[in-house]
Short mmCIF file of C-alpha atoms and ligand atoms in Angstrom, two decimals:
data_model
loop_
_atom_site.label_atom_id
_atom_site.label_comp_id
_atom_site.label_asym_id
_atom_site.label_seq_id
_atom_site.Cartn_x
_atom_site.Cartn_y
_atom_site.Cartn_z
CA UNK H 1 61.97 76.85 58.10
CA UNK H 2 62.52 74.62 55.20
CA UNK H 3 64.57 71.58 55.96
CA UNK H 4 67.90 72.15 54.16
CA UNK H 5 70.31 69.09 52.89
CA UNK H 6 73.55 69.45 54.30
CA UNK H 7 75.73 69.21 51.66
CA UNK H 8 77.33 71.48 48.57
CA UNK H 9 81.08 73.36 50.13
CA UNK H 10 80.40 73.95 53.68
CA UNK H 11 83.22 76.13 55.11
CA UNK H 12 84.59 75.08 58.30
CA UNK H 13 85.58 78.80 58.90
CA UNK H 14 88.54 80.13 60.83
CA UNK H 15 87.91 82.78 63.40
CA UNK H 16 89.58 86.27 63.37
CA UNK H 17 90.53 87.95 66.33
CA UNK H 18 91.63 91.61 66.97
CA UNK H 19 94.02 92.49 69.88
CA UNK H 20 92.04 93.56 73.26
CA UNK H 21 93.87 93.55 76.23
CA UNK H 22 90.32 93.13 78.13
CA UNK H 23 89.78 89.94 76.22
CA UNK H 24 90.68 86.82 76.78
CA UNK H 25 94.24 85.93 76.00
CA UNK H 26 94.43 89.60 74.60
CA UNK H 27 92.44 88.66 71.53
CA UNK H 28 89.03 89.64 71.18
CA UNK H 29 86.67 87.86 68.47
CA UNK H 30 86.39 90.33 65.78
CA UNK H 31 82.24 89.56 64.78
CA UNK H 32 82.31 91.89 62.03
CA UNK H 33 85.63 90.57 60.04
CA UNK H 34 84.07 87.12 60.52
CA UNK H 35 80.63 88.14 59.10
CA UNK H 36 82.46 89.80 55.84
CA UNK H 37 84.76 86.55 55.88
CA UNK H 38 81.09 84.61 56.07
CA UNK H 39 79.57 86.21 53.26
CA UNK H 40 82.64 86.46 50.86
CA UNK H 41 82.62 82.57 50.90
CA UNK H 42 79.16 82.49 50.35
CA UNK H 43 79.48 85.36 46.89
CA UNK H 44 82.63 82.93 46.16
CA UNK H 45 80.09 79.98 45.93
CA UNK H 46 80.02 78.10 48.73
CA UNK H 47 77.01 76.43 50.09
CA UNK H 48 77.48 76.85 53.58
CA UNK H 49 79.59 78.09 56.85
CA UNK H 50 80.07 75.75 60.04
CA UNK H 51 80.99 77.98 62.88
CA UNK H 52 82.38 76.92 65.97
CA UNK H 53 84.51 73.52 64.87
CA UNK H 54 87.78 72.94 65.91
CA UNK H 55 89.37 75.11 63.02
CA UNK H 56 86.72 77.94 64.69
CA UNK H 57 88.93 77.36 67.93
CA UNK H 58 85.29 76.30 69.81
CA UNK H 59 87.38 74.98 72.66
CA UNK H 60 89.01 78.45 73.46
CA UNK H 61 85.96 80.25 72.95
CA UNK H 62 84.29 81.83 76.26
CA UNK H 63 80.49 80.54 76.11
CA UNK H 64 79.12 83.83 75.21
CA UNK H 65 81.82 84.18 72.25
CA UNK H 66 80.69 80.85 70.85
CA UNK H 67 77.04 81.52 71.07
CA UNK H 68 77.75 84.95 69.73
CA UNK H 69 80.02 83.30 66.66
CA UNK H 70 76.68 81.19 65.90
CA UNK H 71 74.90 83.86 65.53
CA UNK H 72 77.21 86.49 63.53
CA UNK H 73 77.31 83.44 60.79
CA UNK H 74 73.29 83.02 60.67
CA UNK H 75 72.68 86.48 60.95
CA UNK H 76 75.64 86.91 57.66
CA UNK H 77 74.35 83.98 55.48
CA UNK H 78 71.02 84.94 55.68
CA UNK H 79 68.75 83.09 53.29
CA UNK H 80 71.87 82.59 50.88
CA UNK H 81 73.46 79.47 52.13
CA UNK H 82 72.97 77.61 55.07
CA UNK H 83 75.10 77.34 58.41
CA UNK H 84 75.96 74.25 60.12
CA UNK H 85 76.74 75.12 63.89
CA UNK H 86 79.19 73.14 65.70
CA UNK H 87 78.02 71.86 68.82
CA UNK H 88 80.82 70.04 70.39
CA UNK H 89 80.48 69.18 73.89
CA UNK H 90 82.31 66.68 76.34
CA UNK H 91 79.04 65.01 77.44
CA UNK H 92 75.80 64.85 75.81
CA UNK H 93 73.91 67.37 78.48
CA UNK H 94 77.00 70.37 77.15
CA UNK H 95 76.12 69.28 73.37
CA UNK H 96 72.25 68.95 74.00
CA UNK H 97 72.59 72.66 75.22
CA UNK H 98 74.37 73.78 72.17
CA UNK H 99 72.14 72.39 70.01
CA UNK H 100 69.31 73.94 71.64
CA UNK H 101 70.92 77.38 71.23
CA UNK H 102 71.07 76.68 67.63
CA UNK H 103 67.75 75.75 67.05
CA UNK H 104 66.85 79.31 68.65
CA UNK H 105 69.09 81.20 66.79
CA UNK H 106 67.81 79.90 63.47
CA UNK H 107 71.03 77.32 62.01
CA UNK H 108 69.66 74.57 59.48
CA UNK H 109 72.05 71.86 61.29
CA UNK H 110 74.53 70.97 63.80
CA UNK H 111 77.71 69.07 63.18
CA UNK H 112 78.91 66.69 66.64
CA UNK H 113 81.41 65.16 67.13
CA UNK H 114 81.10 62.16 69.81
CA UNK H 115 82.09 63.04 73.18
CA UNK H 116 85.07 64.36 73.30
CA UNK H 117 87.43 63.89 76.25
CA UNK H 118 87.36 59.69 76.50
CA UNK H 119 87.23 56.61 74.48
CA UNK H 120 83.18 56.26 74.61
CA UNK H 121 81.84 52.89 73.57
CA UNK H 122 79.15 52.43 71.25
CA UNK H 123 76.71 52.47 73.40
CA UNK H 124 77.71 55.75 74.77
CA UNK H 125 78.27 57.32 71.38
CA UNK H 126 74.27 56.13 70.80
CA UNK H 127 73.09 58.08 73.91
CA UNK H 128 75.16 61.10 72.81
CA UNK H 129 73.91 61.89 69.63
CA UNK H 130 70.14 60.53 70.94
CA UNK H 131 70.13 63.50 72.75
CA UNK H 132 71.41 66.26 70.08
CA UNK H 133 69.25 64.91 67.90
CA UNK H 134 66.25 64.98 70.22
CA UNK H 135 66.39 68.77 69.49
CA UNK H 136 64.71 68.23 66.15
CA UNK H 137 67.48 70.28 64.13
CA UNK H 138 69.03 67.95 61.23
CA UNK H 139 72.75 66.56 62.31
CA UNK H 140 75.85 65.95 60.61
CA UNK H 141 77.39 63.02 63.03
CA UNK H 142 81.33 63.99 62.89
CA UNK H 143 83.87 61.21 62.77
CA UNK H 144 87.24 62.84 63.46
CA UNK H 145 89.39 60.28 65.58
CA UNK H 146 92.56 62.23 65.47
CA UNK H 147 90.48 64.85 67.66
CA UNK H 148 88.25 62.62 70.00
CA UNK H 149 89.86 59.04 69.64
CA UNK H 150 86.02 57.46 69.17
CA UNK H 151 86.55 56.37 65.24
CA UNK H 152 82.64 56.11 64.40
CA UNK H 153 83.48 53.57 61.68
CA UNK H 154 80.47 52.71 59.15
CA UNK H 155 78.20 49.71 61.11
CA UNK H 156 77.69 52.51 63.97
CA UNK H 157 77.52 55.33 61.39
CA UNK H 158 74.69 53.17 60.31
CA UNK H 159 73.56 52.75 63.25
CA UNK H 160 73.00 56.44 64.03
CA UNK H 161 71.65 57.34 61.06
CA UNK H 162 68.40 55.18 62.39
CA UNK H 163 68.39 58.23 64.75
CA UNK H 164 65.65 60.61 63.78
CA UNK H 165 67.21 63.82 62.26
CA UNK H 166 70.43 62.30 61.88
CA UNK H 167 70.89 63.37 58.13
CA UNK H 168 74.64 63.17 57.22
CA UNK H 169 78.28 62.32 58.05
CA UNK H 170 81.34 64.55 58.16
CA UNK H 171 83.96 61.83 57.29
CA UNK H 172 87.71 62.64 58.66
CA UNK H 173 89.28 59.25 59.26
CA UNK H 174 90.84 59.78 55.85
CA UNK H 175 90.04 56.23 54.56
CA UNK H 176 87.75 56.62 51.71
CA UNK H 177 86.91 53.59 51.23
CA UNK H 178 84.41 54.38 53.96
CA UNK H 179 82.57 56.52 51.94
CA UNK H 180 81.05 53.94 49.98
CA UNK H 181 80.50 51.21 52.63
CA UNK H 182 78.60 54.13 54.90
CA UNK H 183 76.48 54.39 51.63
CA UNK H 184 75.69 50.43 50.95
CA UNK H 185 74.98 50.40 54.83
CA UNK H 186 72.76 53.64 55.33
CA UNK H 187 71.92 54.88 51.58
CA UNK H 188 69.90 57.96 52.64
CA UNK H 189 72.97 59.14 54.97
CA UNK H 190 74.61 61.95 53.18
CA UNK H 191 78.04 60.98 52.87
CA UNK H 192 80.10 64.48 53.34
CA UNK H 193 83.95 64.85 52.70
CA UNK H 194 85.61 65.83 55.93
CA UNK H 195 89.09 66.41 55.01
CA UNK H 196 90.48 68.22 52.09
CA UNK H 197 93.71 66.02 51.30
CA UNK H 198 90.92 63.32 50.09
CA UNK H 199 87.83 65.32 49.24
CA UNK H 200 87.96 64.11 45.09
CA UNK H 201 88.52 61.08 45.81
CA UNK H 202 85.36 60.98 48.72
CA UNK H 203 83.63 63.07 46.11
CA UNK H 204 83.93 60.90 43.43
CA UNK H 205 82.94 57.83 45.62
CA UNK H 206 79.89 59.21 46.13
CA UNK H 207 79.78 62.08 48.86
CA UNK H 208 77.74 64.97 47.89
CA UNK H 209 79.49 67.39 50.29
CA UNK H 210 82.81 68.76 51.70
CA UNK H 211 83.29 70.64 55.14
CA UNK H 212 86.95 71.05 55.46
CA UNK H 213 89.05 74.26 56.03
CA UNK H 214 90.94 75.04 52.45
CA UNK H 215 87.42 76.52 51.25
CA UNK H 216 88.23 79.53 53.58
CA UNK H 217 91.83 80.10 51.10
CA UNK H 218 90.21 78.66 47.97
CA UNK H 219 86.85 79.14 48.07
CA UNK H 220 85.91 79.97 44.27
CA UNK H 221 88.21 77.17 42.96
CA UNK H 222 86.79 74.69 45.70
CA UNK H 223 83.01 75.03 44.52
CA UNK H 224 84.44 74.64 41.08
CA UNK H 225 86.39 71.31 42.05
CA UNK H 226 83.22 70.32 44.28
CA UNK H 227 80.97 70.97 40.43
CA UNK H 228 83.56 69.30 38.32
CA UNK H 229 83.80 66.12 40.86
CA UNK H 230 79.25 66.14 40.77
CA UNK H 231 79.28 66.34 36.81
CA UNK H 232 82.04 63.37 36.90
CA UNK H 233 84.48 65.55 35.02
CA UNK H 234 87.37 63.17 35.98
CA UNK H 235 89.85 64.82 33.86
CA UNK H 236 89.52 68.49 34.70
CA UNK H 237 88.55 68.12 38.27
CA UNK H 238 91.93 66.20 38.83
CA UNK H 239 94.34 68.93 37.01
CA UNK H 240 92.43 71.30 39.42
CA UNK H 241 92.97 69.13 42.96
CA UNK H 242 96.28 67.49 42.13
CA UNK H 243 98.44 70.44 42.38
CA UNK H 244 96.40 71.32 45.28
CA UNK H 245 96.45 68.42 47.44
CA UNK H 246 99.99 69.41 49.39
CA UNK H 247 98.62 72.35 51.00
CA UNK H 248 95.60 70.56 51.87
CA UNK H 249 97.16 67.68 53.74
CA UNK H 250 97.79 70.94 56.48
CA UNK H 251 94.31 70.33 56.93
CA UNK H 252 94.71 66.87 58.96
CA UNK H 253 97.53 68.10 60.44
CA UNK H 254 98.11 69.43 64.46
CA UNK H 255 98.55 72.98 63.19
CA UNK H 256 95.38 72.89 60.42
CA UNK H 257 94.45 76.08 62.29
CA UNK H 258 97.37 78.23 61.60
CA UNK H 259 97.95 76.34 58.35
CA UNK H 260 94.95 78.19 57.18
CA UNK H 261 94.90 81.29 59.07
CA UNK H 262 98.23 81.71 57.04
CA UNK H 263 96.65 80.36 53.49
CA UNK H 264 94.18 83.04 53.88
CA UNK H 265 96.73 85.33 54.39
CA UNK H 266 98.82 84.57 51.25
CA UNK H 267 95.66 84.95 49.08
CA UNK H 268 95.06 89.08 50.67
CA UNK H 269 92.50 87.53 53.16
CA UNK H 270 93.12 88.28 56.75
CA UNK H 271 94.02 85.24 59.34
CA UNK H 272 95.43 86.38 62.41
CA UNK H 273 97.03 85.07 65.44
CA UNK H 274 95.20 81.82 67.41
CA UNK H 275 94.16 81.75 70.89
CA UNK H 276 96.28 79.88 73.36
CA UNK H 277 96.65 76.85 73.49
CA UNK H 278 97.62 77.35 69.63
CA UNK H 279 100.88 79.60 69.38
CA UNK H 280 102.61 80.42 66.57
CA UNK H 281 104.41 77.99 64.14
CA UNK H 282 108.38 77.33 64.52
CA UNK H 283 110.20 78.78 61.68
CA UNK H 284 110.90 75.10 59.94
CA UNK H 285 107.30 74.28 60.09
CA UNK H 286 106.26 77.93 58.63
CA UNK H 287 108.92 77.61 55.74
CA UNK H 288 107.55 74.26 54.76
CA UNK H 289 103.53 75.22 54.38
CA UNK H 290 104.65 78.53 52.79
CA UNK H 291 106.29 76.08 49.96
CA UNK H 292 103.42 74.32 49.88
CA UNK H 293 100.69 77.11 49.95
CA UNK H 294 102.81 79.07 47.33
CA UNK H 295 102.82 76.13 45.16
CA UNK H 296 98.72 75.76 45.41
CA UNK H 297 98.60 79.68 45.06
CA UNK H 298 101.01 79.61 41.81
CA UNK H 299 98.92 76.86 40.11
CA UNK H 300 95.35 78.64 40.20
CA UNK H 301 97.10 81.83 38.99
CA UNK H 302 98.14 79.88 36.16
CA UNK H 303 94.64 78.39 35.61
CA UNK H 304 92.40 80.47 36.95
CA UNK H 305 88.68 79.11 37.38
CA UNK H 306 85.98 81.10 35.58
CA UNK H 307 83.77 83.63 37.87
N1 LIG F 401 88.59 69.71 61.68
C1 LIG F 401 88.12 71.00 61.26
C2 LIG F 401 87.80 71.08 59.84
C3 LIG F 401 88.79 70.43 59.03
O1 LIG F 401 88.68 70.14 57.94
C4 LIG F 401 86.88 71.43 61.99
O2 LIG F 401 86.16 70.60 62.47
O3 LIG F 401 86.66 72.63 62.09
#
């Protein structure tokens, strides 16, 4: 297969169950909702689909059901996009595994986050992603240190992007000024907007992707912010995100997965319930990203963005 560049709108895509009481928490994953979910973003112009991230609910995925997500989203995208396969693990052996499941099942690169259940030191962080990337599949390091509390900032960025195969970096820490030092310190990393609340600004620094969740609500209008930000159209791509930008701080929020389950609802799409340990939202917290979803929903139906 052709090495791919990770970058364009890459969907971190939420995961639809259908009620099963045989299943696990009486929610079985429904694989053909999330193919048609998979290829709508794709004919709405995304790039890409990264199954099995946190907003994919990896963690309360049986093993089976996360190999089997992986493989719904290849087997969907086909040779129209490319998937990204999330391939968390707490150690290195669990996310050395996942990666090698990937590589059989045809993805064109793994997103991994650092190990996830302690404060790993550099050195630790170094062996982790030695091994995923010993698979030969191109990774997307993931800083996220609201979910592991191991804040890859840019010197060891750098320094993993010596790793052969390491490609790209999914930047969450929300300080975009890091965009451009990761790109003075390792200038053939691609630099890849993690979180939608600042994905113009990363975009305009310099990052030639975004892989957040509001590209599963928006995902038309998101390639068309993603295109404005790459021609430089400062102007237009601003009147697009501004109005935006409250719903998408729900992204780096504790409940980003029912945040968007719920967005997609609001546009016709179907979200769902979560798996436990995610329950439903309190009424306050519902009322309060329905203000803030109908305001996003209200401003693109006013200014539509051309097929
Ligand atoms: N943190 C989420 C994506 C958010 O933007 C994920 O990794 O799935």
């Amino acid at each position: 297969m052709t090495q791919e560049k990770l970058d364009g709108v890459i969907v971190a895509t939420a995961l639809p169950y259908a009620e099963d009481g045989s299943a696990p928490a009486g929610l079985r994953v429904d694989l053909d909702r999330y193919a048609e979910h998979c290829r709508w973003l794709i004919e709405n112009g995304c790039r890409g689909i990264g199954p099995n991230g946190s907003l994919g609910e990896y963690s309360s995925l049986t093993s089976e059901e996360r190999r089997a997500v992986a493989r719904t989203a290849i087997e969907a995208v086909g040779d129209d996009g490319i998937v990204v396969v999330g391939v968390h693990g707490v150690g290195a052996h669990q996310a050395r595994e996942w990666a090698e499941k990937a590589a059989e099942d045809g993805a064109h690169g793994v997103l991994c986050l650092p190990p996830t259940m302690y404060r790993a030191n550099t050195a630790e962080v170094m062996h982790h992603y030695e091994q995923v990337a010993s698979v030969g599949l191109p990774v997307m390091v993931y800083n996220n240190p609201i979910d592991t509390k191991v804040d890859l900032l840019p010197p060891v960025v750098a320094e993993l992007a010596r790793l052969d195969n390491v490609v790209a970096v999914k930047e969450f820490s929300g300080d975009v000024r890091r965009v451009l030092e990761i790109r003075e310190l390792a200038p053939a990393l691609t630099v890849v907007a993690g979180a939608d609340d600042v994905a113009l600004e990363a975009l305009l620094m310099g990052a030639t992707g975004w892989f957040a969740g509001f590209p599963n609500v928006f995902p038309a209008e998101s390639a068309h912010l993603f295109s404005l930000a790459q021609q430089g159209k400062l102007t237009e791509a601003r009147a697009l995100y501004e109005p935006l930008v409250a719903a998408f701080r729900w992204d780096s929020r504790t409940e980003f997965v029912q945040a968007i389950k719920r967005g997609m609802e609001l546009v016709g799409r179907f979200g769902g319930p979560c798996r436990p340990p995610r329950g439903p939202l309190p009424e306050d917290k519902l009322a309060a990203l329905d203000a803030d979803l109908r305001r996003a929903i209200a401003h693109l139906a006013a200014h539509p963005v051309a097929a």
